Short mmCIF file of C-alpha atoms and ligand atoms in Angstrom, two decimals:
data_model
loop_
_atom_site.label_atom_id
_atom_site.label_comp_id
_atom_site.label_asym_id
_atom_site.label_seq_id
_atom_site.Cartn_x
_atom_site.Cartn_y
_atom_site.Cartn_z
CA UNK A 1 0.19 0.08 -0.15
CA UNK A 2 1.43 3.47 -1.23
CA UNK A 3 2.25 5.82 1.94
CA UNK A 4 -0.19 8.34 0.48
CA UNK A 5 -2.95 5.91 0.85
CA UNK A 6 -2.09 5.30 4.42
CA UNK A 7 -2.03 9.04 5.01
CA UNK A 8 -5.36 9.50 3.40
CA UNK A 9 -6.80 6.73 5.41
CA UNK A 10 -5.68 8.21 8.83
CA UNK A 11 -6.96 11.46 7.59
CA UNK A 12 -10.26 10.20 7.16
CA UNK A 13 -10.36 8.28 10.31
CA UNK A 14 -9.34 11.53 12.25
CA UNK A 15 -12.91 12.92 10.84
CA UNK A 16 -14.62 10.81 13.70
CA UNK A 17 -13.03 13.11 16.30
CA UNK A 18 -14.35 16.39 14.83
CA UNK A 19 -17.50 17.25 17.20
CA UNK A 20 -20.22 18.94 15.29
CA UNK A 21 -20.41 22.70 15.30
CA UNK A 22 -16.68 23.15 16.25
CA UNK A 23 -13.87 25.29 15.29
CA UNK A 24 -11.24 22.45 14.70
CA UNK A 25 -7.44 23.17 15.15
CA UNK A 26 -5.61 22.10 11.71
CA UNK A 27 -1.70 20.99 11.41
CA UNK A 28 0.70 21.47 8.47
CA UNK A 29 2.09 18.88 6.08
CA UNK A 30 0.87 16.03 3.47
CA UNK A 31 -0.95 14.21 6.09
CA UNK A 32 -2.67 17.44 7.30
CA UNK A 33 -3.31 18.30 3.59
CA UNK A 34 -5.29 14.99 3.44
CA UNK A 35 -7.15 16.03 6.55
CA UNK A 36 -8.05 19.28 5.31
CA UNK A 37 -9.47 17.54 2.22
CA UNK A 38 -11.81 15.37 4.25
CA UNK A 39 -12.74 18.23 6.48
CA UNK A 40 -13.97 19.94 3.13
CA UNK A 41 -16.70 16.96 2.74
CA UNK A 42 -18.16 17.93 6.27
CA UNK A 43 -17.46 21.45 6.10
CA UNK A 44 -21.36 22.39 6.73
CA UNK A 45 -20.70 20.49 10.41
CA UNK A 46 -18.10 22.89 11.40
CA UNK A 47 -17.77 26.51 11.94
CA UNK A 48 -14.48 26.76 10.94
CA UNK A 49 -10.65 26.25 11.58
CA UNK A 50 -7.60 27.71 13.01
CA UNK A 51 -4.66 26.66 10.84
CA UNK A 52 -1.04 26.12 12.07
CA UNK A 53 0.23 27.84 9.15
CA UNK A 54 -0.21 29.92 6.30
CA UNK A 55 -0.01 26.69 3.94
CA UNK A 56 -2.93 25.26 5.53
CA UNK A 57 -4.82 28.49 5.96
CA UNK A 58 -4.81 28.88 2.13
CA UNK A 59 -5.60 25.15 1.37
CA UNK A 60 -8.77 25.53 3.89
CA UNK A 61 -9.92 29.03 2.39
CA UNK A 62 -9.59 26.92 -1.03
CA UNK A 63 -12.01 24.45 0.05
CA UNK A 64 -14.51 27.33 1.27
CA UNK A 65 -13.54 26.60 5.09
CA UNK A 66 -13.46 29.87 7.14
CA UNK A 67 -10.17 30.16 8.96
CA UNK A 68 -10.19 32.05 12.27
CA UNK A 69 -7.17 33.40 14.08
CA UNK A 70 -6.64 31.30 17.56
CA UNK A 71 -7.15 34.91 19.33
CA UNK A 72 -10.74 34.53 17.98
CA UNK A 73 -11.42 31.40 18.45
CA UNK A 74 -10.16 30.59 22.09
CA UNK A 75 -9.60 27.32 23.00
CA UNK A 76 -10.47 24.29 20.70
CA UNK A 77 -11.92 21.08 21.08
CA UNK A 78 -9.33 19.17 18.78
CA UNK A 79 -6.25 19.61 16.81
CA UNK A 80 -5.27 16.95 13.82
CA UNK A 81 -2.01 17.10 12.61
CA UNK A 82 1.00 14.63 11.32
CA UNK A 83 4.54 14.20 12.93
CA UNK A 84 7.75 13.02 11.67
CA UNK A 85 8.75 10.79 14.32
CA UNK A 86 6.08 9.49 17.18
CA UNK A 87 6.77 7.02 19.96
CA UNK A 88 4.38 4.87 22.06
CA UNK A 89 4.31 7.45 24.93
CA UNK A 90 2.91 9.65 22.10
CA UNK A 91 6.35 11.99 22.24
CA UNK A 92 6.74 13.42 18.79
CA UNK A 93 9.26 15.15 16.52
CA UNK A 94 7.59 17.77 14.62
CA UNK A 95 8.69 20.63 12.55
CA UNK A 96 9.65 18.92 9.18
CA UNK A 97 7.40 21.44 7.42
CA UNK A 98 8.98 24.31 9.42
CA UNK A 99 5.57 25.03 11.13
CA UNK A 100 6.63 23.96 14.50
CA UNK A 101 5.84 27.08 16.54
CA UNK A 102 2.32 27.71 15.28
CA UNK A 103 1.65 23.94 15.65
CA UNK A 104 3.17 23.90 19.36
CA UNK A 105 0.89 27.03 20.07
CA UNK A 106 -2.32 25.59 18.42
CA UNK A 107 -1.82 22.12 20.25
CA UNK A 108 -1.50 23.81 23.61
CA UNK A 109 -4.70 25.65 23.13
CA UNK A 110 -6.31 22.45 22.43
CA UNK A 111 -7.97 19.70 24.42
CA UNK A 112 -7.18 16.75 22.36
CA UNK A 113 -4.26 16.33 19.68
CA UNK A 114 -5.06 13.75 17.27
CA UNK A 115 -1.98 12.59 15.45
CA UNK A 116 -2.38 11.13 11.96
CA UNK A 117 0.75 9.12 10.71
CA UNK A 118 1.79 6.41 8.68
CA UNK A 119 3.34 3.46 10.07
CA UNK A 120 6.93 4.62 9.14
CA UNK A 121 6.68 7.72 11.71
CA UNK A 122 6.27 5.06 14.83
CA UNK A 123 9.83 4.86 16.46
CA UNK A 124 11.35 3.32 19.57
CA UNK A 125 13.86 6.23 20.45
CA UNK A 126 13.45 9.80 18.82
CA UNK A 127 16.01 11.36 16.96
CA UNK A 128 16.69 9.61 14.04
CA UNK A 129 14.82 12.48 12.09
CA UNK A 130 16.93 15.81 12.54
CA UNK A 131 15.25 17.81 15.17
CA UNK A 132 13.64 21.47 13.86
CA UNK A 133 14.48 24.15 16.08
CA UNK A 134 12.84 27.75 14.92
CA UNK A 135 15.50 30.47 15.85
CA UNK A 136 15.53 34.29 15.93
CA UNK A 137 18.30 34.67 13.07
CA UNK A 138 20.64 36.98 15.13
CA UNK A 139 20.73 34.12 17.41
CA UNK A 140 21.83 31.23 14.88
CA UNK A 141 25.29 30.93 15.39
CA UNK A 142 24.95 31.43 19.48
CA UNK A 143 22.09 28.57 19.41
CA UNK A 144 24.18 26.45 17.02
CA UNK A 145 27.07 26.61 19.52
CA UNK A 146 24.82 25.40 22.42
CA UNK A 147 23.45 22.76 20.52
CA UNK A 148 27.09 21.45 19.43
CA UNK A 149 27.70 21.58 23.41
CA UNK A 150 24.85 19.20 23.90
CA UNK A 151 25.71 16.54 21.30
CA UNK A 152 23.96 17.64 18.38
CA UNK A 153 25.17 18.61 14.81
CA UNK A 154 22.98 21.64 13.90
CA UNK A 155 22.73 22.48 10.17
CA UNK A 156 21.01 25.72 8.77
CA UNK A 157 17.60 24.92 6.84
CA UNK A 158 19.03 26.77 3.73
CA UNK A 159 16.71 29.08 1.87
CA UNK A 160 14.06 28.79 4.28
CA UNK A 161 12.32 31.47 6.58
CA UNK A 162 9.31 30.25 8.68
CA UNK A 163 5.80 32.08 8.59
CA UNK A 164 7.25 34.16 11.94
CA UNK A 165 10.52 35.28 9.90
CA UNK A 166 12.76 33.18 11.73
CA UNK A 167 15.36 30.52 10.55
CA UNK A 168 15.35 26.65 11.21
CA UNK A 169 18.42 24.58 12.53
CA UNK A 170 17.85 20.98 12.03
CA UNK A 171 19.76 19.09 14.56
CA UNK A 172 21.35 15.50 13.73
CA UNK A 173 23.00 12.92 15.55
CA UNK A 174 20.65 13.19 18.77
CA UNK A 175 19.44 10.25 20.38
CA UNK A 176 16.56 11.34 22.76
CA UNK A 177 16.16 9.35 25.79
CA UNK A 178 14.58 11.81 27.82
CA UNK A 179 12.20 14.04 25.47
CA UNK A 180 10.53 15.99 28.46
CA UNK A 181 13.61 17.18 29.64
CA UNK A 182 15.19 18.08 26.55
CA UNK A 183 12.23 19.90 25.29
CA UNK A 184 12.81 21.94 28.43
CA UNK A 185 16.66 22.55 28.14
CA UNK A 186 16.39 23.63 24.19
CA UNK A 187 13.28 26.08 25.29
CA UNK A 188 16.12 27.88 27.98
CA UNK A 189 18.66 28.49 25.50
CA UNK A 190 18.38 32.37 24.37
CA UNK A 191 17.22 32.87 20.81
CA UNK A 192 15.52 29.56 20.56
CA UNK A 193 11.65 30.39 19.55
CA UNK A 194 10.53 26.75 19.77
CA UNK A 195 12.13 23.29 19.29
CA UNK A 196 10.12 20.49 17.44
CA UNK A 197 10.09 18.09 20.38
CA UNK A 198 6.50 17.91 21.51
CA UNK A 199 6.72 15.80 24.59
CA UNK A 200 5.28 18.15 27.29
CA UNK A 201 2.27 18.48 25.33
CA UNK A 202 2.11 15.13 23.78
CA UNK A 203 -0.74 13.72 21.39
CA UNK A 204 -3.64 12.20 23.03
CA UNK A 205 -4.35 9.69 20.22
CA UNK A 206 -2.59 8.15 17.48
CA UNK A 207 -4.08 6.87 14.29
CA UNK A 208 -1.63 4.97 12.68
CA UNK A 209 -2.00 3.96 8.97
CA UNK A 210 -0.52 0.47 8.61
CA UNK A 211 -1.26 -1.95 5.60
CA UNK A 212 -3.68 -3.77 7.87
CA UNK A 213 -5.83 -0.78 8.43
CA UNK A 214 -5.85 2.18 10.98
CA UNK A 215 -4.79 1.47 14.49
CA UNK A 216 -5.72 3.81 17.36
CA UNK A 217 -3.24 4.21 19.96
CA UNK A 218 -3.23 6.14 23.21
CA UNK A 219 -0.26 6.70 25.75
C1 5RP B 301 5.10 20.26 9.72
C2 5RP B 301 4.58 19.06 10.56
C3 5RP B 301 4.45 18.02 9.97
O1 5RP B 301 3.34 17.32 10.71
C4 5RP B 301 5.40 16.99 9.81
O2 5RP B 301 6.52 17.34 9.21
C5 5RP B 301 5.05 15.62 9.16
O3 5RP B 301 4.59 16.00 7.58
P1 5RP B 301 4.09 14.94 6.89
O4 5RP B 301 2.59 14.73 7.28
O5 5RP B 301 4.18 15.63 5.21
O6 5RP B 301 4.73 13.70 6.75
O7 5RP B 301 5.46 19.17 11.61
O8 5RP B 301 5.70 21.21 10.57
#
């Protein structure tokens, strides 16, 4: 079964978690795009969406779904998004698409985080996928030195600027045994806006696309 079919299947399954008449939090990336396309089929049942990126906002609007700011919407019942890696404890690496800061904010404001992934994203230990870190441009070299001191090999994502006007350092070579602790440590480096560890606010439900069907997992 092709990876896109698995992504489409989990996106479809996530619709069951969207309550009637709600404002839904929407993530970023190819799996989130499939979810947006599924959401369009029930758009008459929802009030609108809060998007975690300009790209997702554009796709939502293209389907005629109203996009609200998080400030207008307040707390959300549900946030649906993909991940680059996820463990059985529901800890994730996110930010492959560079939208990690807005994703973390919308996830924080949501009661339930539904993570939608194909089976390749499930791992025992986080860190094979380079950890994205959004950084204020003037702090880039300073932050990179701190990341080297922590044992990582940071690499600037060339030619990429986030929706917030910042740069991304992708950190290679980490074996993340304690994601909750590392998430806090990274957040305390001056110049770091957000790191791509989603461990303190982990997913509540993982919908995992496998060739045998969609598996539902919780921590
Ligand atoms: C974007 C993200 C995405 O959720 C993550 O990169 C997964 O993307 P995809 O569904 O395309 O595999 O964190 O910043």
